[in-house]
Amino acid sequence: QHLEITVDEVGAVVQDLGSTNGILLANVRTERFRVHGETTFRVGRTVLRLKARRAAHTTEVERLGTAVAASESMRRVFAALRQAARTNISVLLSGETGTGKEVLAHALHQVSPRQKAPFVVIDCASLGRDVIESELFGHVRGSFSGAVANRVGLLGQADKGTVFLDEIGELPLELQTRFLRVLVDGQIRAIGADKAVHVDLRVVAASHRDLRAMADAGQFRADLYYRLAGVVIELPPLRDRPDDLELLFSTLMDQEGHGDFVPTGELRAHLHSHRWPGNVRELKNFVQQVLAGSAPAVAGLNEEAESPSFKSAKEAMLALFTRQYFTQLYERCGGNVSEVARVSGLARPWVHQLITRLGIHETRLPK
């Protein structure tokens, strides 16, 4: 028994059963992959062509803002966002890094009554601790060294609109108290100002962390968590949304001006066999690699083209090996970059740069 093929409602899954020679997909050995549409693969000296019963593109497509989905799980997310958009309730988007939280927050704003007002993004993870208070609340001229003019903070700029607090779990505890007051009474006071001013905000927050667990551990204010978590929406990772893979790939290609691009069976097989630890963000990078001709799965994308040279085929296989090796090692090391560097025997700065480029850096690992 060399392999097992399982047919389900979205296609077929090919699983190697511990054979000696394994399965070769696009000339790379693999143990498991999912098929939508049609693809070819090799077992020993035999080339097999597999056509799945049902292709993903037959699934109904739904749109929300610039976001698209065919999977049932994401269509439920869209429905929850539309429902929340009708009110002013705070929304907390939870999910792994790269699942599209900012895109969905903007989509919520676009279908809400505040759609013509500002949509302001605040990346809590990137704000410097020495300027974060000024960035959020603003300041008046002369309130500190370097304050040469009055400045309206990001919260003030979002008045009557929506503020998106990305990675809210990174907000320092000392500022969480001040931010809580904004949610409670709608008042902000700039640094050096004599009095507070009123702001009318719709708040959408996001985090890849478990804020509820952080609150229980005293690492995040519980009262702020419950203010933010009026509606909590969990975004599923891309690996759990097989119906969305080819749709998102085609949509991203269209955004790059290549809407007529037709992926081969080998490329589709790669889309469904890869775990996508960086989620949609990693898929965007992959699209750029495909367009540049440097994607690990594009050796032989054009079935009518000549066979690749030894050098290009070797580079493609090496790129695929590198991605698979570091993805698996990163997960096994629990996301510890220093441990990844130690096990691989490579310099930590180089490893950090590589896993960031591959789109797996700081990805929340599956439980």
Tab-separated table of C-alpha atoms in Angstrom:
chain	number	residue	atom	x	y	z
A	1	GLN	CA	0.000	0.000	0.000
A	2	HIS	CA	1.770	3.101	-1.272
A	3	LEU	CA	-0.764	5.869	-0.716
A	4	GLU	CA	-4.321	6.634	0.284
A	5	ILE	CA	-6.684	9.036	-1.471
A	6	THR	CA	-9.568	10.444	0.549
A	7	VAL	CA	-12.373	12.332	-1.180
A	8	ASP	CA	-14.326	14.899	0.834
A	9	GLU	CA	-16.715	17.765	0.153
A	10	VAL	CA	-14.001	20.131	-1.084
A	11	GLY	CA	-11.709	17.860	-3.111
A	12	ALA	CA	-9.275	15.060	-2.353
A	13	VAL	CA	-6.361	14.435	0.019
A	14	VAL	CA	-3.395	12.271	-0.995
A	15	GLN	CA	-1.531	10.694	1.945
A	16	ASP	CA	1.676	8.644	1.715
A	17	LEU	CA	1.482	5.444	3.812
A	18	GLY	CA	5.148	5.224	4.751
A	19	SER	CA	6.350	3.984	1.389
A	20	THR	CA	10.034	3.601	0.578
A	21	ASN	CA	10.122	5.982	-2.386
A	22	GLY	CA	7.402	8.378	-1.241
A	23	ILE	CA	5.345	10.702	-3.439
A	24	LEU	CA	6.951	13.237	-5.766
A	25	LEU	CA	4.922	16.376	-6.394
A	26	ALA	CA	6.602	18.865	-8.769
A	27	ASN	CA	9.743	16.715	-8.346
A	28	VAL	CA	9.761	17.293	-4.578
A	29	ARG	CA	9.038	14.496	-2.116
A	30	THR	CA	5.974	15.109	0.039
A	31	GLU	CA	3.908	13.073	2.494
A	32	ARG	CA	0.513	14.725	2.130
A	33	PHE	CA	-1.213	17.222	-0.151
A	34	ARG	CA	-4.717	18.360	-1.029
A	35	VAL	CA	-6.040	18.529	-4.595
A	36	HIS	CA	-8.614	20.927	-6.024
A	37	GLY	CA	-9.217	20.505	-9.711
A	38	GLU	CA	-6.528	18.395	-11.345
A	39	THR	CA	-2.852	17.600	-10.752
A	40	THR	CA	-0.179	15.008	-11.526
A	41	PHE	CA	2.290	13.332	-9.176
A	42	ARG	CA	4.704	10.404	-9.259
A	43	VAL	CA	4.912	7.209	-7.204
A	44	GLY	CA	8.022	5.208	-8.004
A	45	ARG	CA	8.250	5.227	-11.796
A	46	THR	CA	4.531	5.728	-12.300
A	47	VAL	CA	3.002	9.137	-13.068
A	48	LEU	CA	-0.595	9.508	-11.875
A	49	ARG	CA	-3.105	12.179	-12.831
A	50	LEU	CA	-5.769	12.907	-10.242
A	51	LYS	CA	-8.894	14.936	-10.880
A	52	ALA	CA	-10.890	15.901	-7.794
A	53	ARG	CA	-14.650	15.546	-7.907
A	54	ARG	CA	-15.312	19.138	-7.054
A	55	ALA	CA	-13.134	22.216	-7.570
A	56	ALA	CA	-13.028	25.090	-5.101
A	57	HIS	CA	-14.161	27.632	-7.700
A	58	THR	CA	-17.661	26.095	-7.746
A	59	THR	CA	-18.199	27.365	-4.215
A	60	GLU	CA	-20.223	30.566	-3.817
A	61	VAL	CA	-17.988	33.613	-3.358
A	62	GLU	CA	-18.847	36.367	-0.892
A	63	ARG	CA	-17.274	39.824	-0.560
A	64	LEU	CA	-16.970	42.308	2.286
A	65	GLY	CA	-15.077	45.453	1.374
A	66	THR	CA	-11.910	44.223	-0.343
A	67	ALA	CA	-12.064	40.863	1.473
A	68	VAL	CA	-13.318	37.763	-0.368
A	69	ALA	CA	-14.256	34.314	0.905
A	70	ALA	CA	-15.731	31.043	-0.272
A	71	SER	CA	-15.281	28.980	2.901
A	72	GLU	CA	-18.169	28.581	5.295
A	73	SER	CA	-16.036	29.680	8.265
A	74	MET	CA	-15.102	33.031	6.687
A	75	ARG	CA	-18.616	33.655	5.449
A	76	ARG	CA	-19.744	33.310	9.073
A	77	VAL	CA	-17.094	35.899	9.982
A	78	PHE	CA	-18.459	38.241	7.289
A	79	ALA	CA	-21.999	37.817	8.657
A	80	ALA	CA	-20.856	38.614	12.213
A	81	LEU	CA	-19.016	41.729	10.996
A	82	ARG	CA	-22.061	42.976	9.078
A	83	GLN	CA	-24.218	42.476	12.152
A	84	ALA	CA	-21.761	44.327	14.406
A	85	ALA	CA	-21.344	47.149	11.873
A	86	ARG	CA	-24.956	48.237	12.387
A	87	THR	CA	-24.196	49.251	15.982
A	88	ASN	CA	-21.402	51.080	17.821
A	89	ILE	CA	-20.369	48.041	19.854
A	90	SER	CA	-16.627	47.455	20.203
A	91	VAL	CA	-15.254	44.529	18.194
A	92	LEU	CA	-12.224	42.404	19.050
A	93	LEU	CA	-10.658	40.454	16.181
A	94	SER	CA	-8.589	37.505	17.327
A	95	GLY	CA	-6.450	35.211	15.235
A	96	GLU	CA	-3.002	34.313	14.034
A	97	THR	CA	-0.644	36.843	12.515
A	98	GLY	CA	-1.409	37.505	8.854
A	99	THR	CA	-5.064	36.403	8.833
A	100	GLY	CA	-6.244	39.813	7.555
A	101	LYS	CA	-7.437	41.553	10.699
A	102	GLU	CA	-6.775	45.077	9.381
A	103	VAL	CA	-8.497	44.329	6.055
A	104	LEU	CA	-11.595	43.063	7.895
A	105	ALA	CA	-11.587	45.987	10.341
A	106	HIS	CA	-11.601	48.360	7.369
A	107	ALA	CA	-14.357	46.308	5.727
A	108	LEU	CA	-16.465	46.652	8.883
A	109	HIS	CA	-15.928	50.423	8.758
A	110	GLN	CA	-16.936	50.512	5.072
A	111	VAL	CA	-20.332	48.895	5.744
A	112	SER	CA	-21.044	50.894	8.920
A	113	PRO	CA	-22.875	54.243	9.237
A	114	ARG	CA	-19.426	55.813	9.869
A	115	GLN	CA	-18.088	54.870	6.440
A	116	LYS	CA	-17.593	58.500	5.314
A	117	ALA	CA	-15.659	59.413	8.480
A	118	PRO	CA	-11.948	58.649	9.110
A	119	PHE	CA	-10.592	55.129	9.553
A	120	VAL	CA	-7.434	55.444	11.654
A	121	VAL	CA	-4.990	52.592	12.224
A	122	ILE	CA	-2.910	52.501	15.415
A	123	ASP	CA	-0.223	49.821	15.496
A	124	CYS	CA	0.320	49.431	19.236
A	125	ALA	CA	3.333	47.164	18.668
A	126	SER	CA	5.284	49.740	16.651
A	127	LEU	CA	4.695	52.843	18.780
A	128	GLY	CA	7.787	53.842	20.727
A	129	ARG	CA	7.265	53.948	24.494
A	130	ASP	CA	8.753	57.445	24.649
A	131	VAL	CA	6.222	58.884	22.174
A	132	ILE	CA	3.220	56.585	22.459
A	133	GLU	CA	1.232	58.895	24.758
A	134	SER	CA	1.786	61.855	22.458
A	135	GLU	CA	0.898	59.751	19.396
A	136	LEU	CA	-2.364	58.583	20.940
A	137	PHE	CA	-3.585	61.679	22.786
A	138	GLY	CA	-1.679	64.526	21.118
A	139	HIS	CA	0.161	67.389	22.784
A	140	VAL	CA	0.194	71.175	23.014
A	141	ARG	CA	3.062	73.382	22.027
A	142	GLY	CA	5.804	73.624	24.652
A	143	SER	CA	4.501	70.713	26.743
A	144	PHE	CA	7.861	68.947	26.398
A	145	SER	CA	11.164	69.335	24.587
A	146	GLY	CA	10.536	69.087	20.862
A	147	ALA	CA	6.833	69.996	21.041
A	148	VAL	CA	7.121	72.996	18.709
A	149	ALA	CA	3.452	72.979	17.682
A	150	ASN	CA	0.086	71.646	18.775
A	151	ARG	CA	-0.562	68.096	17.600
A	152	VAL	CA	-3.834	66.207	17.350
A	153	GLY	CA	-3.305	62.601	18.428
A	154	LEU	CA	-4.460	59.574	16.485
A	155	LEU	CA	-7.529	59.175	18.690
A	156	GLY	CA	-8.517	62.762	17.968
A	157	GLN	CA	-8.016	62.232	14.245
A	158	ALA	CA	-10.509	59.343	14.370
A	159	ASP	CA	-13.315	61.501	15.797
A	160	LYS	CA	-16.722	60.400	14.446
A	161	GLY	CA	-15.031	57.529	12.653
A	162	THR	CA	-13.408	54.186	13.466
A	163	VAL	CA	-10.119	53.562	15.232
A	164	PHE	CA	-8.401	50.239	14.634
A	165	LEU	CA	-6.081	49.191	17.461
A	166	ASP	CA	-3.784	46.595	15.978
A	167	GLU	CA	-1.938	44.317	18.449
A	168	ILE	CA	-3.672	45.943	21.422
A	169	GLY	CA	-2.013	43.346	23.651
A	170	GLU	CA	1.269	45.255	23.235
A	171	LEU	CA	-0.129	48.447	24.817
A	172	PRO	CA	1.768	49.160	28.085
A	173	LEU	CA	-0.246	48.634	31.267
A	174	GLU	CA	0.243	52.249	32.367
A	175	LEU	CA	-1.446	53.499	29.183
A	176	GLN	CA	-4.262	50.965	29.336
A	177	THR	CA	-5.790	52.931	32.223
A	178	ARG	CA	-5.866	56.158	30.223
A	179	PHE	CA	-7.270	54.385	27.212
A	180	LEU	CA	-9.997	52.808	29.332
A	181	ARG	CA	-11.141	56.296	30.314
A	182	VAL	CA	-11.516	57.166	26.633
A	183	LEU	CA	-13.852	54.209	26.151
A	184	VAL	CA	-15.835	54.977	29.299
A	185	ASP	CA	-16.449	58.717	28.943
A	186	GLY	CA	-15.229	59.567	25.438
A	187	GLN	CA	-12.760	62.181	26.716
A	188	ILE	CA	-9.129	62.629	25.692
A	189	ARG	CA	-6.632	65.091	27.117
A	190	ALA	CA	-3.554	66.025	25.137
A	191	ILE	CA	-0.203	66.243	26.937
A	192	GLY	CA	0.044	69.702	28.485
A	193	ALA	CA	-3.619	70.582	27.820
A	194	ASP	CA	-5.745	72.243	30.519
A	195	LYS	CA	-8.907	70.323	29.719
A	196	ALA	CA	-10.143	67.239	27.910
A	197	VAL	CA	-12.108	67.208	24.670
A	198	HIS	CA	-14.867	64.842	23.620
A	199	VAL	CA	-14.365	62.296	20.826
A	200	ASP	CA	-16.900	60.005	19.196
A	201	LEU	CA	-15.153	56.741	18.321
A	202	ARG	CA	-15.991	53.299	17.064
A	203	VAL	CA	-13.289	50.939	18.352
A	204	VAL	CA	-12.105	47.795	16.602
A	205	ALA	CA	-9.166	46.042	18.270
A	206	ALA	CA	-7.067	43.095	17.175
A	207	SER	CA	-4.486	40.787	18.680
A	208	HIS	CA	-2.813	37.473	17.930
A	209	ARG	CA	-2.505	36.971	21.690
A	210	ASP	CA	-5.130	35.464	24.010
A	211	LEU	CA	-6.202	38.679	25.753
A	212	ARG	CA	-8.621	36.838	28.042
A	213	ALA	CA	-5.759	34.674	29.354
A	214	MET	CA	-3.543	37.757	29.671
A	215	ALA	CA	-6.255	39.478	31.699
A	216	ASP	CA	-6.583	36.456	33.980
A	217	ALA	CA	-2.796	36.511	34.477
A	218	GLY	CA	-2.752	40.234	35.289
A	219	GLN	CA	-0.862	41.092	32.091
A	220	PHE	CA	-3.778	43.016	30.591
A	221	ARG	CA	-6.446	45.076	32.357
A	222	ALA	CA	-9.555	42.938	32.706
A	223	ASP	CA	-11.881	45.970	32.644
A	224	LEU	CA	-10.298	47.166	29.393
A	225	TYR	CA	-10.617	43.686	27.894
A	226	TYR	CA	-14.362	43.571	28.588
A	227	ARG	CA	-14.784	47.056	27.098
A	228	LEU	CA	-13.007	45.986	23.924
A	229	ALA	CA	-14.630	42.554	23.694
A	230	GLY	CA	-18.196	43.671	22.995
A	231	VAL	CA	-18.133	41.197	20.121
A	232	VAL	CA	-15.216	38.747	19.799
A	233	ILE	CA	-14.615	37.327	16.324
A	234	GLU	CA	-12.015	34.582	15.838
A	235	LEU	CA	-10.432	34.531	12.379
A	236	PRO	CA	-9.576	30.999	11.193
A	237	PRO	CA	-6.045	30.356	9.901
A	238	LEU	CA	-5.593	29.925	6.157
A	239	ARG	CA	-4.669	26.233	6.522
A	240	ASP	CA	-8.209	25.567	7.819
A	241	ARG	CA	-9.839	27.337	4.843
A	242	PRO	CA	-9.052	25.186	1.768
A	243	ASP	CA	-11.990	26.660	-0.139
A	244	ASP	CA	-10.371	30.113	0.054
A	245	LEU	CA	-6.863	29.258	-1.156
A	246	GLU	CA	-7.321	29.376	-4.925
A	247	LEU	CA	-9.835	32.218	-4.631
A	248	LEU	CA	-7.396	34.352	-2.640
A	249	PHE	CA	-4.525	33.462	-4.967
A	250	SER	CA	-6.574	34.548	-8.009
A	251	THR	CA	-7.762	37.708	-6.239
A	252	LEU	CA	-4.219	38.710	-5.299
A	253	MET	CA	-3.065	37.995	-8.861
A	254	ASP	CA	-5.876	40.206	-10.171
A	255	GLN	CA	-4.813	43.012	-7.823
A	256	GLU	CA	-1.343	42.778	-9.362
A	257	GLY	CA	-2.797	43.136	-12.852
A	258	HIS	CA	-2.575	39.430	-13.725
A	259	GLY	CA	-6.199	38.374	-13.494
A	260	ASP	CA	-5.777	36.100	-16.513
A	261	PHE	CA	-3.085	33.999	-14.809
A	262	VAL	CA	-4.039	30.299	-14.791
A	263	PRO	CA	-2.166	28.185	-12.195
A	264	THR	CA	-1.023	24.721	-13.185
A	265	GLY	CA	-1.950	21.589	-11.271
A	266	GLU	CA	1.482	21.611	-9.632
A	267	LEU	CA	1.017	25.133	-8.322
A	268	ARG	CA	-2.492	24.335	-7.065
A	269	ALA	CA	-1.120	21.266	-5.313
A	270	HIS	CA	1.476	23.445	-3.601
A	271	LEU	CA	-1.233	25.873	-2.477
A	272	HIS	CA	-3.128	23.070	-0.774
A	273	SER	CA	-0.206	21.098	0.625
A	274	HIS	CA	1.626	24.012	2.263
A	275	ARG	CA	0.543	24.919	5.827
A	276	TRP	CA	0.838	28.713	5.295
A	277	PRO	CA	2.037	29.606	8.818
A	278	GLY	CA	2.115	33.263	7.752
A	279	ASN	CA	-1.485	32.994	6.475
A	280	VAL	CA	-2.702	35.540	3.885
A	281	ARG	CA	0.373	37.703	4.416
A	282	GLU	CA	2.582	34.784	3.390
A	283	LEU	CA	0.297	34.044	0.418
A	284	LYS	CA	0.789	37.647	-0.763
A	285	ASN	CA	4.543	37.129	-0.645
A	286	PHE	CA	4.133	33.880	-2.583
A	287	VAL	CA	2.182	35.690	-5.316
A	288	GLN	CA	5.067	38.141	-5.665
A	289	GLN	CA	7.489	35.212	-5.908
A	290	VAL	CA	5.375	33.582	-8.620
A	291	LEU	CA	5.324	36.807	-10.637
A	292	ALA	CA	9.080	37.138	-10.196
A	293	GLY	CA	9.599	33.525	-11.270
A	294	SER	CA	11.286	32.645	-7.963
A	295	ALA	CA	8.521	30.729	-6.167
A	296	PRO	CA	9.583	27.274	-4.923
A	297	ALA	CA	6.646	25.598	-6.669
A	298	VAL	CA	6.909	27.236	-10.071
A	299	ALA	CA	9.438	24.927	-11.681
A	300	GLY	CA	7.376	23.851	-14.693
A	301	LEU	CA	4.494	26.301	-14.146
A	302	ASN	CA	4.122	26.630	-17.877
A	303	GLU	CA	3.475	23.084	-19.037
A	304	GLU	CA	4.395	24.020	-22.609
A	305	ALA	CA	7.718	25.604	-21.637
A	306	GLU	CA	11.068	23.869	-21.894
A	307	SER	CA	12.359	21.923	-18.914
A	308	PRO	CA	14.202	24.200	-16.465
A	309	SER	CA	17.974	24.249	-16.451
A	310	PHE	CA	19.807	22.260	-13.790
A	311	LYS	CA	20.721	25.492	-12.000
A	312	SER	CA	17.145	26.883	-11.887
A	313	ALA	CA	15.654	23.492	-10.912
A	314	LYS	CA	18.239	23.135	-8.141
A	315	GLU	CA	17.501	26.666	-6.864
A	316	ALA	CA	13.745	25.980	-6.855
A	317	MET	CA	14.153	22.739	-4.904
A	318	LEU	CA	16.582	24.408	-2.475
A	319	ALA	CA	14.100	27.247	-1.888
A	320	LEU	CA	11.305	24.764	-1.188
A	321	PHE	CA	13.539	22.750	1.166
A	322	THR	CA	14.577	25.921	3.006
A	323	ARG	CA	10.966	26.985	3.522
A	324	GLN	CA	9.832	23.562	4.707
A	325	TYR	CA	12.874	23.054	6.960
A	326	PHE	CA	12.574	26.381	8.783
A	327	THR	CA	8.758	26.259	8.984
A	328	GLN	CA	8.889	22.878	10.737
A	329	LEU	CA	11.873	23.834	12.911
A	330	TYR	CA	10.256	27.139	13.924
A	331	GLU	CA	7.119	25.291	15.057
A	332	ARG	CA	9.146	22.605	16.868
A	333	CYS	CA	11.148	25.284	18.723
A	334	GLY	CA	7.980	27.066	19.833
A	335	GLY	CA	8.826	30.211	17.879
A	336	ASN	CA	12.130	30.719	19.716
A	337	VAL	CA	14.475	32.211	17.099
A	338	SER	CA	17.570	31.629	19.232
A	339	GLU	CA	16.704	27.933	19.520
A	340	VAL	CA	16.099	27.726	15.759
A	341	ALA	CA	19.555	29.219	15.196
A	342	ARG	CA	21.154	26.799	17.686
A	343	VAL	CA	19.565	23.691	16.191
A	344	SER	CA	20.254	24.732	12.585
A	345	GLY	CA	23.824	25.755	13.409
A	346	LEU	CA	23.374	29.158	11.741
A	347	ALA	CA	23.852	32.729	12.955
A	348	ARG	CA	20.806	34.139	14.757
A	349	PRO	CA	20.656	37.444	12.764
A	350	TRP	CA	20.622	35.490	9.495
A	351	VAL	CA	17.938	33.094	10.792
A	352	HIS	CA	15.803	36.014	12.037
A	353	GLN	CA	16.045	37.727	8.643
A	354	LEU	CA	15.221	34.504	6.788
A	355	ILE	CA	12.096	33.503	8.745
A	356	THR	CA	10.834	37.096	8.505
A	357	ARG	CA	11.278	36.999	4.716
A	358	LEU	CA	9.495	33.640	4.569
A	359	GLY	CA	6.504	35.106	6.399
A	360	ILE	CA	6.660	32.813	9.440
A	361	HIS	CA	8.193	35.235	11.945
A	362	GLU	CA	6.088	35.862	15.074
A	363	THR	CA	3.325	33.550	13.852
A	364	ARG	CA	1.232	32.142	16.678
A	365	LEU	CA	1.829	28.411	16.745
A	366	PRO	CA	-1.109	25.980	16.714
A	367	LYS	CA	-2.033	24.609	20.127
